[in-house]
Short mmCIF file of C-alpha atoms and ligand atoms in Angstrom, two decimals:
data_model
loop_
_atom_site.label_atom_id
_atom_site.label_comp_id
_atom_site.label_asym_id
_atom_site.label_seq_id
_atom_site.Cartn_x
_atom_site.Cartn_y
_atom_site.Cartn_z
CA UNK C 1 -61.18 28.69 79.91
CA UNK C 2 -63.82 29.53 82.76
CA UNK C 3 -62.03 28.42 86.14
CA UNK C 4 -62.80 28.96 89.54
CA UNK C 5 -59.80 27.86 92.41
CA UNK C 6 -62.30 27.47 95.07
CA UNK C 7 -64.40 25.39 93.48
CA UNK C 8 -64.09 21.39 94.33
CA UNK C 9 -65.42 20.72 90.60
CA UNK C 10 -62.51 22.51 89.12
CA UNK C 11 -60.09 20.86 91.35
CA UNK C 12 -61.40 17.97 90.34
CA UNK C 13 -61.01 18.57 87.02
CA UNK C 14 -57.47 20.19 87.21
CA UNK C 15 -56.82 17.09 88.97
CA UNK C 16 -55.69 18.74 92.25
CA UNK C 17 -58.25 16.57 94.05
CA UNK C 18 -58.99 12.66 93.70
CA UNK C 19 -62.11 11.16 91.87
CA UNK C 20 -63.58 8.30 90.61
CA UNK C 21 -64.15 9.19 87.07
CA UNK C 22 -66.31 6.69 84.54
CA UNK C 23 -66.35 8.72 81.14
CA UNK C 24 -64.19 12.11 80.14
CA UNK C 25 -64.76 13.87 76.76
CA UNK C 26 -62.41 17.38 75.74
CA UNK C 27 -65.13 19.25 77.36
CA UNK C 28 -67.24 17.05 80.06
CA UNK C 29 -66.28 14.92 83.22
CA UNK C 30 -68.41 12.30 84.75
CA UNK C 31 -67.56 10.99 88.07
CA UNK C 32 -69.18 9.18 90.86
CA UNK C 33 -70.82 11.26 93.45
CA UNK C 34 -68.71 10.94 96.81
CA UNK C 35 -72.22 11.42 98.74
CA UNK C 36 -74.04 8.71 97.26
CA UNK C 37 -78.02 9.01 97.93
CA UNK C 38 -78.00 5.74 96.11
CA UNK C 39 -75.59 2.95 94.57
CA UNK C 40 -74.66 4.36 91.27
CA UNK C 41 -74.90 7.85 91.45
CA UNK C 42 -73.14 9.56 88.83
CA UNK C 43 -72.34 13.44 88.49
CA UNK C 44 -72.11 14.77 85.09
CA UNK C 45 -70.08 18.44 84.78
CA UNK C 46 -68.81 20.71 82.39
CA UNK C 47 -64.87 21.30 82.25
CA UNK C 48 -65.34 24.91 82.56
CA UNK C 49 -66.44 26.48 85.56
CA UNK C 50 -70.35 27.92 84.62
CA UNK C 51 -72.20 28.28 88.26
CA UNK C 52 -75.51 27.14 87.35
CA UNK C 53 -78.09 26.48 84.03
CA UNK C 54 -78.63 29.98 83.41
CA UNK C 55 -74.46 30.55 82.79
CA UNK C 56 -73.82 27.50 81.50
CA UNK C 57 -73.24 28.02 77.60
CA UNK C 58 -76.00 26.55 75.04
CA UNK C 59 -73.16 24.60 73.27
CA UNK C 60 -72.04 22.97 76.65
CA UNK C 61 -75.24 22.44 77.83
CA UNK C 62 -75.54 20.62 74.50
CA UNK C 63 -72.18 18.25 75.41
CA UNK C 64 -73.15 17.98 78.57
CA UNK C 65 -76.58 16.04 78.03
CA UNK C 66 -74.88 14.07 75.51
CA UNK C 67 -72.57 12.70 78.24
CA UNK C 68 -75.47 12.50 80.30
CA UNK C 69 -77.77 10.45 77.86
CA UNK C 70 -74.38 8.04 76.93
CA UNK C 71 -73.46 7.73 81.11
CA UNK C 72 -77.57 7.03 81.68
CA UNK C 73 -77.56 4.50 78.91
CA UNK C 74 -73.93 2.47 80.18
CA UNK C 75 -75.86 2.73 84.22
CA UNK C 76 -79.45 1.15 82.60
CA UNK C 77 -77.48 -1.59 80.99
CA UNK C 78 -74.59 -2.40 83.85
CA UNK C 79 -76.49 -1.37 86.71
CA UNK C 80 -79.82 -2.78 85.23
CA UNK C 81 -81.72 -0.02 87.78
CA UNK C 82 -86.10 0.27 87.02
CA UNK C 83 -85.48 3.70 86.39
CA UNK C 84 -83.11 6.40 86.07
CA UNK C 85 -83.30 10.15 87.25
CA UNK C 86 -81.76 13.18 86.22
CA UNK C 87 -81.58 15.73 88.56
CA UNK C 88 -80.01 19.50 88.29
CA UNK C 89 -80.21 22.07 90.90
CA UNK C 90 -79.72 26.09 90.54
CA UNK C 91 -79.92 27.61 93.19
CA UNK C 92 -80.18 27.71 97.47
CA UNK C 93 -83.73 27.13 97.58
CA UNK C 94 -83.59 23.94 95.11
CA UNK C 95 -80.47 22.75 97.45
CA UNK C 96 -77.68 23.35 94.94
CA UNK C 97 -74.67 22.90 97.29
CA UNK C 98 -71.71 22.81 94.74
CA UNK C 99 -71.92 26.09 92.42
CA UNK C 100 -70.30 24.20 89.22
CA UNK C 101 -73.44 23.65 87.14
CA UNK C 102 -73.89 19.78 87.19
CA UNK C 103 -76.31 16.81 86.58
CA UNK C 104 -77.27 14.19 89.12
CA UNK C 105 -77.35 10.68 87.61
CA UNK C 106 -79.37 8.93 89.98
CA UNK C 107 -80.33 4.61 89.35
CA UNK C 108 -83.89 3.97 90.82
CA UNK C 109 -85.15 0.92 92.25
CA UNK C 110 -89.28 1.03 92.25
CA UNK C 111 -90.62 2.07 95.87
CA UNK C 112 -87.75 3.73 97.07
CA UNK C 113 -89.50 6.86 97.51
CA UNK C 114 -86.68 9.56 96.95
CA UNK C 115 -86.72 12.62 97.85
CA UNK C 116 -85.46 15.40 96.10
CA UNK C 117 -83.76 17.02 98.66
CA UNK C 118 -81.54 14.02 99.82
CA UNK C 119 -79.20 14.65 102.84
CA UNK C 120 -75.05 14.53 102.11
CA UNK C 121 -74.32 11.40 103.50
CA UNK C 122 -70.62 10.14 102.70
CA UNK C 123 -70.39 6.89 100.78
CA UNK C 124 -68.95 3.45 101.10
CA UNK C 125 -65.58 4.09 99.05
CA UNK C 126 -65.75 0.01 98.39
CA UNK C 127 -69.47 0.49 96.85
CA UNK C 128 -68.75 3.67 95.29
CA UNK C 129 -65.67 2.13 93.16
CA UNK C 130 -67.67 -1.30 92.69
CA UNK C 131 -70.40 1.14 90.99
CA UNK C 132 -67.44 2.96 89.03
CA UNK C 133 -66.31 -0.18 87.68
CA UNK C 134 -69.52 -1.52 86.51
CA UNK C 135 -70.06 1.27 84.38
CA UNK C 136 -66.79 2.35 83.41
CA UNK C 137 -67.25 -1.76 81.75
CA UNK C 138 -70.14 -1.21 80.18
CA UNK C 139 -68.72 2.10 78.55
CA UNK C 140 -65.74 0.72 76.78
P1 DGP F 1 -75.83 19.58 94.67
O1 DGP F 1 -76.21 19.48 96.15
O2 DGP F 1 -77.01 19.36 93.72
O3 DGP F 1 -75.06 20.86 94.42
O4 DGP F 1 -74.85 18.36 94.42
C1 DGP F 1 -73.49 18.40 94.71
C2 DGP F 1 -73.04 16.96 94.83
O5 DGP F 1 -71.64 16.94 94.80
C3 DGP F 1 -73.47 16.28 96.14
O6 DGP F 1 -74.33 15.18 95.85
C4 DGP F 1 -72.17 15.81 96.75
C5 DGP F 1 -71.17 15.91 95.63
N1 DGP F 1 -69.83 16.29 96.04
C6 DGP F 1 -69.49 17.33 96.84
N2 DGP F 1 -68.16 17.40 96.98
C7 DGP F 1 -67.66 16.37 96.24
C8 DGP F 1 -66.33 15.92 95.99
O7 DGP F 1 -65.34 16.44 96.46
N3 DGP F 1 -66.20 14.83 95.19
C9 DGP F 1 -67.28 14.18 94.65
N4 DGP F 1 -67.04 13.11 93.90
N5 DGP F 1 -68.55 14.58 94.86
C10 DGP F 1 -68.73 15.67 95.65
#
């Protein structure tokens, strides 16, 4: 088991730190993000501690799109967004600021121009946990 003390992912999944979690497998965690850069967004990790897409296995890579493509399909219908984003940075330059390889779940609403390189804003706890609800619902 790849594990990393430091890292806020791993405490997260140890369970040494809170979440809001909407879907856990044996081997992937999804949980809101607690910087929201909109309502819904969803973070999507490995258990194990891999620090980006290049270390990440190929067979956890594998389980963690399928968590992906299942928590993207439980946001379209509960959060009935016009689009949905993935996003995954590796890397300083592409503004990775947690090294536990993950995937951004992002809800889009047309014209809201993101950009990619959102600031870290904290969230509404209340919104975040209305959001966690809504698709924790629609997954069950
Ligand atoms: P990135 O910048 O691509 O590495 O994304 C890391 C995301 O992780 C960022 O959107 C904020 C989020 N984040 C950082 N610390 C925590 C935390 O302790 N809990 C939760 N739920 N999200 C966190």
């Amino acid at each position: 088991m790849s594990f990393d003390s430091e890292c806020i992912f791993c405490k997260i999944v140890a369970g040494e730190i809170g979440s809001m979690p909407v879907y856990e497998d044996a081997n992937t965690l999804a949980f809101m993000d607690i910087n929201p850069v909109v309502y819904g967004h969803t973070l999507i990790i490995p258990k194990q501690h891999w620090q980006n897409l290049y270390e990440v296995p190929d067979d956890q890579l594998a389980e963690v799109s399928a968590t992906a493509k299942r928590v993207a399909t439980a946001i379209s219908k509960a959060l009935v967004p016009d689009g949905v984003s993935f996003v995954q940075a590796n890397g300083k330059g592409a503004a990775q600021s947690v090294l536990h390889f993950h995937v951004h779940i992002i809800p889009r609403t047309l014209g809201d121009d993101l950009k990619i390189n959102w600031k870290l804003n904290p969230g509404n706890p209340d919104q975040i946990r209305s959001a966690a609800q809504r698709i924790v619902r629609e997954l069950q």
